[in-house]
mmCIF file of C-alpha atoms in Angstrom:
data_model
loop_
_atom_site.group_PDB
_atom_site.id
_atom_site.type_symbol
_atom_site.label_atom_id
_atom_site.label_comp_id
_atom_site.label_asym_id
_atom_site.label_seq_id
_atom_site.Cartn_x
_atom_site.Cartn_y
_atom_site.Cartn_z
ATOM 1 C CA MET A 1 -1.195 -5.754 9.116
ATOM 2 C CA LEU A 2 1.237 -6.611 11.901
ATOM 3 C CA PRO A 3 1.157 -4.590 15.150
ATOM 4 C CA PHE A 4 3.708 -1.802 15.193
ATOM 5 C CA PRO A 5 6.605 -2.883 17.464
ATOM 6 C CA GLN A 6 6.062 -1.568 20.979
ATOM 7 C CA GLU A 7 9.769 -1.007 21.604
ATOM 8 C CA ILE A 8 9.818 1.538 18.765
ATOM 9 C CA LEU A 9 6.849 3.405 20.214
ATOM 10 C CA ASP A 10 8.497 3.372 23.634
ATOM 11 C CA PHE A 11 11.804 4.597 22.200
ATOM 12 C CA TYR A 12 10.214 7.675 20.611
ATOM 13 C CA ALA A 13 7.798 8.278 23.462
ATOM 14 C CA GLN A 14 10.792 9.027 25.655
ATOM 15 C CA ALA A 15 12.963 12.122 25.431
ATOM 16 C CA ILE A 16 13.945 11.656 21.780
ATOM 17 C CA ASP A 17 13.871 15.107 20.203
ATOM 18 C CA GLU A 18 14.265 14.883 16.423
ATOM 19 C CA GLY A 19 14.426 18.630 16.094
ATOM 20 C CA ALA A 20 17.311 18.826 18.551
ATOM 21 C CA ARG A 21 19.095 15.888 16.865
ATOM 22 C CA LEU A 22 19.178 17.747 13.572
ATOM 23 C CA LYS A 23 20.739 20.817 15.181
ATOM 24 C CA GLN A 24 23.877 19.072 16.445
ATOM 25 C CA GLY A 25 26.514 16.565 15.374
ATOM 26 C CA LEU A 26 25.635 14.593 12.258
ATOM 27 C CA GLY A 27 22.341 16.458 12.050
ATOM 28 C CA LEU A 28 24.177 19.633 11.043
ATOM 29 C CA LEU A 29 25.251 17.802 7.887
ATOM 30 C CA GLU A 30 21.997 15.913 7.416
ATOM 31 C CA LEU A 31 19.482 18.738 7.696
ATOM 32 C CA PRO A 32 20.742 21.075 4.936
ATOM 33 C CA ARG A 33 21.414 18.134 2.631
ATOM 34 C CA VAL A 34 17.980 16.564 2.977
ATOM 35 C CA ARG A 35 16.272 19.925 2.594
ATOM 36 C CA ALA A 36 18.252 20.618 -0.570
ATOM 37 C CA LEU A 37 17.101 17.258 -1.941
ATOM 38 C CA ILE A 38 13.499 17.923 -0.936
ATOM 39 C CA GLU A 39 13.511 21.283 -2.733
ATOM 40 C CA ARG A 40 15.093 19.686 -5.798
ATOM 41 C CA PHE A 41 12.389 17.082 -6.281
ATOM 42 C CA ILE A 42 9.057 18.316 -4.916
ATOM 43 C CA PRO A 43 6.748 20.559 -6.965
ATOM 44 C CA PRO A 44 6.599 24.288 -6.160
ATOM 45 C CA PRO A 45 4.308 25.833 -3.544
ATOM 46 C CA SER A 46 1.367 25.560 -2.964
ATOM 47 C CA ALA A 47 1.491 21.825 -3.614
ATOM 48 C CA VAL A 48 -0.079 19.390 -1.137
ATOM 49 C CA ILE A 49 2.444 17.339 0.838
ATOM 50 C CA CYS A 50 1.823 14.439 3.229
ATOM 51 C CA ASP A 51 4.649 14.163 5.765
ATOM 52 C CA VAL A 52 4.164 10.554 6.899
ATOM 53 C CA GLY A 53 6.196 9.590 9.946
ATOM 54 C CA GLY A 54 7.155 13.248 10.216
ATOM 55 C CA GLY A 55 7.773 13.219 13.955
ATOM 56 C CA THR A 56 7.259 16.595 15.613
ATOM 57 C CA GLY A 57 7.127 18.397 12.262
ATOM 58 C CA VAL A 58 10.745 19.424 11.670
ATOM 59 C CA HIS A 59 10.256 19.350 7.911
ATOM 60 C CA ALA A 60 6.486 19.930 7.939
ATOM 61 C CA PHE A 61 6.689 23.386 9.545
ATOM 62 C CA TRP A 62 9.593 24.383 7.305
ATOM 63 C CA LEU A 63 7.598 23.401 4.200
ATOM 64 C CA ALA A 64 4.465 25.120 5.477
ATOM 65 C CA GLY A 65 6.536 28.276 5.909
ATOM 66 C CA LEU A 66 7.494 28.035 2.233
ATOM 67 C CA GLY A 67 3.844 28.007 1.236
ATOM 68 C CA TYR A 68 3.017 24.303 0.999
ATOM 69 C CA ALA A 69 -0.167 22.688 2.306
ATOM 70 C CA VAL A 70 1.306 20.078 4.637
ATOM 71 C CA HIS A 71 -0.432 17.193 6.387
ATOM 72 C CA LEU A 72 1.627 15.775 9.264
ATOM 73 C CA LEU A 73 1.088 12.212 10.439
ATOM 74 C CA ASP A 74 3.047 10.198 12.988
ATOM 75 C CA ILE A 75 2.417 7.002 14.921
ATOM 76 C CA VAL A 76 3.783 8.419 18.196
ATOM 77 C CA PRO A 77 1.133 10.490 20.037
ATOM 78 C CA ARG A 78 3.803 12.508 21.854
ATOM 79 C CA HIS A 79 5.181 13.727 18.530
ATOM 80 C CA ILE A 80 1.823 15.056 17.389
ATOM 81 C CA GLU A 81 1.239 16.713 20.753
ATOM 82 C CA LEU A 82 4.600 18.489 20.466
ATOM 83 C CA ALA A 83 3.716 19.536 16.921
ATOM 84 C CA ARG A 84 0.435 21.024 18.167
ATOM 85 C CA GLN A 85 2.348 22.962 20.802
ATOM 86 C CA ALA A 86 4.744 24.264 18.158
ATOM 87 C CA ALA A 87 1.854 25.301 15.926
ATOM 88 C CA ALA A 88 0.369 27.312 18.804
ATOM 89 C CA ALA A 89 3.493 29.491 19.119
ATOM 90 C CA PRO A 90 3.089 33.070 17.855
ATOM 91 C CA GLY A 91 4.015 33.356 14.195
ATOM 92 C CA ALA A 92 4.388 29.599 13.656
ATOM 93 C CA PRO A 93 3.596 28.297 10.163
ATOM 94 C CA GLN A 94 0.271 26.471 10.113
ATOM 95 C CA LEU A 95 -0.137 22.912 8.881
ATOM 96 C CA ALA A 96 -3.147 21.681 6.933
ATOM 97 C CA SER A 97 -3.595 18.857 9.455
ATOM 98 C CA MET A 98 -1.826 16.983 12.256
ATOM 99 C CA GLN A 99 -2.854 13.543 13.440
ATOM 100 C CA VAL A 100 -1.693 10.234 14.871
ATOM 101 C CA GLY A 101 -1.695 7.494 12.270
ATOM 102 C CA ASP A 102 0.047 4.554 10.627
ATOM 103 C CA ALA A 103 1.933 4.728 7.320
ATOM 104 C CA ARG A 104 0.333 1.428 6.293
ATOM 105 C CA ARG A 105 -3.190 2.864 6.510
ATOM 106 C CA LEU A 106 -3.219 6.528 5.613
ATOM 107 C CA PRO A 107 -6.272 8.685 6.409
ATOM 108 C CA TYR A 108 -6.026 10.632 3.143
ATOM 109 C CA PRO A 109 -8.198 10.320 -0.001
ATOM 110 C CA ASP A 110 -6.975 8.736 -3.214
ATOM 111 C CA CYS A 111 -4.982 11.013 -5.526
ATOM 112 C CA SER A 112 -5.001 13.880 -3.022
ATOM 113 C CA ALA A 113 -1.273 14.707 -2.648
ATOM 114 C CA ASP A 114 1.424 16.068 -4.921
ATOM 115 C CA ALA A 115 4.221 14.641 -2.770
ATOM 116 C CA VAL A 116 4.622 12.188 0.100
ATOM 117 C CA LEU A 117 7.552 12.113 2.518
ATOM 118 C CA LEU A 118 8.308 8.775 4.194
ATOM 119 C CA PHE A 119 11.067 9.794 6.598
ATOM 120 C CA GLY A 120 11.033 6.934 9.081
ATOM 121 C CA PRO A 121 8.437 4.291 8.250
ATOM 122 C CA LEU A 122 10.589 2.302 5.831
ATOM 123 C CA TYR A 123 13.328 1.691 8.367
ATOM 124 C CA HIS A 124 11.035 0.976 11.294
ATOM 125 C CA LEU A 125 8.838 -1.486 9.397
ATOM 126 C CA THR A 126 11.106 -4.507 9.603
ATOM 127 C CA GLU A 127 9.107 -6.889 7.374
ATOM 128 C CA ARG A 128 9.220 -6.407 3.619
ATOM 129 C CA GLN A 129 5.474 -6.808 3.148
ATOM 130 C CA GLU A 130 4.848 -4.087 5.716
ATOM 131 C CA ARG A 131 7.188 -1.720 3.886
ATOM 132 C CA LEU A 132 5.478 -2.531 0.590
ATOM 133 C CA ALA A 133 2.143 -1.726 2.236
ATOM 134 C CA ALA A 134 3.417 1.692 3.324
ATOM 135 C CA ILE A 135 4.750 2.441 -0.163
ATOM 136 C CA ALA A 136 1.487 1.276 -1.736
ATOM 137 C CA GLU A 137 -0.456 3.603 0.565
ATOM 138 C CA ALA A 138 1.805 6.496 -0.425
ATOM 139 C CA ARG A 139 1.160 5.632 -4.068
ATOM 140 C CA ARG A 140 -2.595 5.567 -3.473
ATOM 141 C CA VAL A 141 -2.733 9.095 -2.087
ATOM 142 C CA LEU A 142 -0.386 10.523 -4.719
ATOM 143 C CA ARG A 143 -1.779 12.107 -7.824
ATOM 144 C CA PRO A 144 -0.511 10.636 -11.136
ATOM 145 C CA GLY A 145 3.043 11.898 -11.539
ATOM 146 C CA GLY A 146 3.291 12.721 -7.831
ATOM 147 C CA VAL A 147 6.627 12.202 -6.085
ATOM 148 C CA LEU A 148 7.543 10.000 -3.138
ATOM 149 C CA LEU A 149 10.665 10.806 -1.107
ATOM 150 C CA ALA A 150 11.588 7.835 1.072
ATOM 151 C CA TYR A 151 14.296 7.751 3.750
ATOM 152 C CA ALA A 152 16.292 4.612 4.454
ATOM 153 C CA LEU A 153 19.269 3.626 6.599
ATOM 154 C CA SER A 154 22.309 2.154 4.888
ATOM 155 C CA ARG A 155 23.051 -1.532 5.397
ATOM 156 C CA TYR A 156 26.641 -0.592 6.245
ATOM 157 C CA ALA A 157 26.096 2.381 8.563
ATOM 158 C CA SER A 158 26.661 0.639 11.898
ATOM 159 C CA THR A 159 29.614 -1.330 10.543
ATOM 160 C CA ILE A 160 31.419 1.741 9.232
ATOM 161 C CA TYR A 161 30.654 3.701 12.394
ATOM 162 C CA GLY A 162 31.833 0.798 14.547
ATOM 163 C CA LEU A 163 35.098 0.506 12.646
ATOM 164 C CA ARG A 164 35.692 4.251 12.804
ATOM 165 C CA ASN A 165 35.141 4.378 16.566
ATOM 166 C CA GLY A 166 36.591 1.053 17.690
ATOM 167 C CA LEU A 167 33.228 -0.432 18.692
ATOM 168 C CA VAL A 168 33.675 -3.646 16.721
ATOM 169 C CA TRP A 169 35.870 -5.088 19.484
ATOM 170 C CA ASP A 170 32.767 -5.396 21.671
ATOM 171 C CA SER A 171 31.093 -8.789 21.132
ATOM 172 C CA ALA A 172 27.522 -7.442 21.484
ATOM 173 C CA TYR A 173 28.129 -4.707 18.937
ATOM 174 C CA LEU A 174 29.840 -7.170 16.616
ATOM 175 C CA GLU A 175 26.895 -9.555 16.795
ATOM 176 C CA MET A 176 24.561 -6.648 16.003
ATOM 177 C CA ILE A 177 26.409 -5.621 12.843
ATOM 178 C CA PHE A 178 26.829 -9.195 11.628
ATOM 179 C CA GLN A 179 23.057 -9.576 11.763
ATOM 180 C CA GLU A 180 22.591 -6.274 9.936
ATOM 181 C CA LEU A 181 25.024 -7.263 7.197
ATOM 182 C CA SER A 182 23.417 -10.654 6.631
ATOM 183 C CA THR A 183 19.716 -9.787 6.965
ATOM 184 C CA GLY A 184 19.326 -6.006 7.250
ATOM 185 C CA GLN A 185 17.654 -6.494 10.618
ATOM 186 C CA HIS A 186 18.928 -4.155 13.341
ATOM 187 C CA ARG A 187 18.293 -4.924 16.987
ATOM 188 C CA GLN A 188 19.505 -2.892 19.946
ATOM 189 C CA PRO A 189 22.003 -4.880 22.043
ATOM 190 C CA PRO A 190 21.433 -4.941 25.801
ATOM 191 C CA ASP A 191 23.034 -1.985 27.580
ATOM 192 C CA TRP A 192 23.761 -0.164 24.309
ATOM 193 C CA LYS A 193 22.268 3.259 23.598
ATOM 194 C CA VAL A 194 21.773 2.892 19.868
ATOM 195 C CA LEU A 195 18.777 3.092 17.560
ATOM 196 C CA THR A 196 15.868 0.844 18.422
ATOM 197 C CA THR A 197 14.456 -1.939 16.213
ATOM 198 C CA ALA A 198 14.961 -1.098 12.537
ATOM 199 C CA PHE A 199 15.715 -2.379 9.053
ATOM 200 C CA PHE A 200 18.828 -1.262 7.154
ATOM 201 C CA HIS A 201 18.556 -1.246 3.344
ATOM 202 C CA HIS A 202 20.951 -1.862 0.514
ATOM 203 C CA PRO A 203 20.262 0.764 -2.198
ATOM 204 C CA LEU A 204 19.286 -1.877 -4.753
ATOM 205 C CA GLU A 205 16.906 -3.432 -2.240
ATOM 206 C CA LEU A 206 15.267 -0.064 -1.595
ATOM 207 C CA ARG A 207 14.822 0.527 -5.313
ATOM 208 C CA ALA A 208 13.297 -2.928 -5.760
ATOM 209 C CA GLU A 209 10.767 -2.383 -2.979
ATOM 210 C CA LEU A 210 9.608 0.878 -4.516
ATOM 211 C CA GLU A 211 9.241 -0.726 -7.929
ATOM 212 C CA ASP A 212 7.449 -3.782 -6.536
ATOM 213 C CA ALA A 213 4.922 -1.499 -4.815
ATOM 214 C CA GLY A 214 4.076 0.184 -8.110
ATOM 215 C CA MET A 215 6.348 3.235 -8.058
ATOM 216 C CA GLN A 216 8.867 4.330 -10.676
ATOM 217 C CA CYS A 217 12.164 4.853 -8.857
ATOM 218 C CA GLU A 218 14.189 7.710 -10.314
ATOM 219 C CA GLY A 219 17.203 7.448 -8.033
ATOM 220 C CA VAL A 220 18.640 6.690 -4.615
ATOM 221 C CA TYR A 221 20.779 9.483 -3.187
ATOM 222 C CA GLY A 222 23.266 9.542 -0.338
ATOM 223 C CA ILE A 223 22.470 12.297 2.141
ATOM 224 C CA GLN A 224 25.534 12.976 4.294
ATOM 225 C CA GLY A 225 28.229 11.469 2.092
ATOM 226 C CA PRO A 226 31.457 10.241 3.741
ATOM 227 C CA GLY A 227 32.023 13.449 5.726
ATOM 228 C CA TRP A 228 30.785 11.795 8.931
ATOM 229 C CA LEU A 229 34.101 9.901 9.016
ATOM 230 C CA VAL A 230 36.453 12.888 9.253
ATOM 231 C CA PRO A 231 38.576 13.163 12.416
ATOM 232 C CA GLU A 232 37.139 15.525 15.023
ATOM 233 C CA PHE A 233 33.806 15.491 13.208
ATOM 234 C CA GLU A 234 31.901 17.306 15.979
ATOM 235 C CA GLN A 235 34.367 20.195 15.960
ATOM 236 C CA SER A 236 34.306 20.416 12.165
ATOM 237 C CA MET A 237 30.520 20.774 12.212
ATOM 238 C CA GLN A 238 30.907 23.985 14.209
ATOM 239 C CA ASP A 239 33.183 25.530 11.569
ATOM 240 C CA GLU A 240 31.161 27.137 8.769
ATOM 241 C CA GLU A 241 33.883 26.713 6.140
ATOM 242 C CA ARG A 242 34.480 23.047 6.957
ATOM 243 C CA LEU A 243 30.759 22.331 7.035
ATOM 244 C CA GLY A 244 30.464 23.882 3.589
ATOM 245 C CA ILE A 245 33.223 21.615 2.298
ATOM 246 C CA LEU A 246 31.556 18.501 3.707
ATOM 247 C CA LEU A 247 28.209 19.522 2.189
ATOM 248 C CA GLU A 248 29.814 20.000 -1.203
ATOM 249 C CA ILE A 249 31.509 16.601 -0.978
ATOM 250 C CA ALA A 250 28.185 15.009 -0.024
ATOM 251 C CA LYS A 251 26.534 16.537 -3.084
ATOM 252 C CA ARG A 252 29.294 15.399 -5.439
ATOM 253 C CA VAL A 253 29.156 11.778 -4.267
ATOM 254 C CA GLU A 254 25.396 11.552 -3.727
ATOM 255 C CA MET A 255 25.056 8.885 -6.428
ATOM 256 C CA GLU A 256 27.074 6.517 -4.206
ATOM 257 C CA PRO A 257 24.544 6.169 -1.365
ATOM 258 C CA VAL A 258 26.445 3.489 0.579
ATOM 259 C CA LEU A 259 28.920 6.217 1.598
ATOM 260 C CA SER A 260 26.166 7.800 3.697
ATOM 261 C CA PRO A 261 24.413 6.514 6.813
ATOM 262 C CA HIS A 262 21.101 7.792 5.371
ATOM 263 C CA MET A 263 19.722 7.463 1.849
ATOM 264 C CA LEU A 264 16.838 9.198 0.100
ATOM 265 C CA ALA A 265 14.953 7.414 -2.673
ATOM 266 C CA VAL A 266 12.982 9.454 -5.184
ATOM 267 C CA ALA A 267 10.086 7.739 -6.941
ATOM 268 C CA ARG A 268 6.999 8.771 -8.897
ATOM 269 C CA ARG A 269 3.554 7.345 -9.277
ATOM 270 C CA ARG A 270 3.204 5.897 -12.744
ATOM 271 C CA GLU A 271 0.451 7.445 -14.831
#
């Protein structure tokens, strides 16, 4: 198992607040869409869910509040500390467990979970064998028929965003997206405040990795749809009617995942 890249740990150990990200900008479109997909595919409460790479528990606490038994695991110690602080707040939903750990070596028993969320590990593990290891670990802890929901970043996300916002005229940004398009490997250019080291999937590639790790992929769904490209996007997100329109569009085109910056793969453990 390769060491987890230090630059990724450093990136998230700083003031990156996933909960805040999902309450503004693109997150206002992402959060309700991903939660609708989660509710569509996971079993009903009180199923056992492992939220692997779950950050500070944005989804874990929500699911616990719905009656699920949720185990939160993240590789960034600061995230788990923030989750513990959130759990200590009066009236906060309680998780079954919270701990620091690696998606490639899960601390859970075989066949102990009804669902596993991988919302981060597959795009921060840049080598294919490392991603296969994380998927295989998710499969191990799933009960037969259990469901895996795996997040991925679209191969074309930076390119489309760069075209929309005129960033492709910058040579450093252009070099970044050319590497992404040819290899899927994303690296942060010097002096650019973009996502740290990551891997960007093509939907077919994501499906193949799930299948090669022993899962039965049922589908790959676009999360945000093309709504992130509308003019004055930030302002539109503050308008309830417009947000509703963009969410409906995202749902209607979800089977075309390359239209979205984020994708969600749904797979089950074979009997």
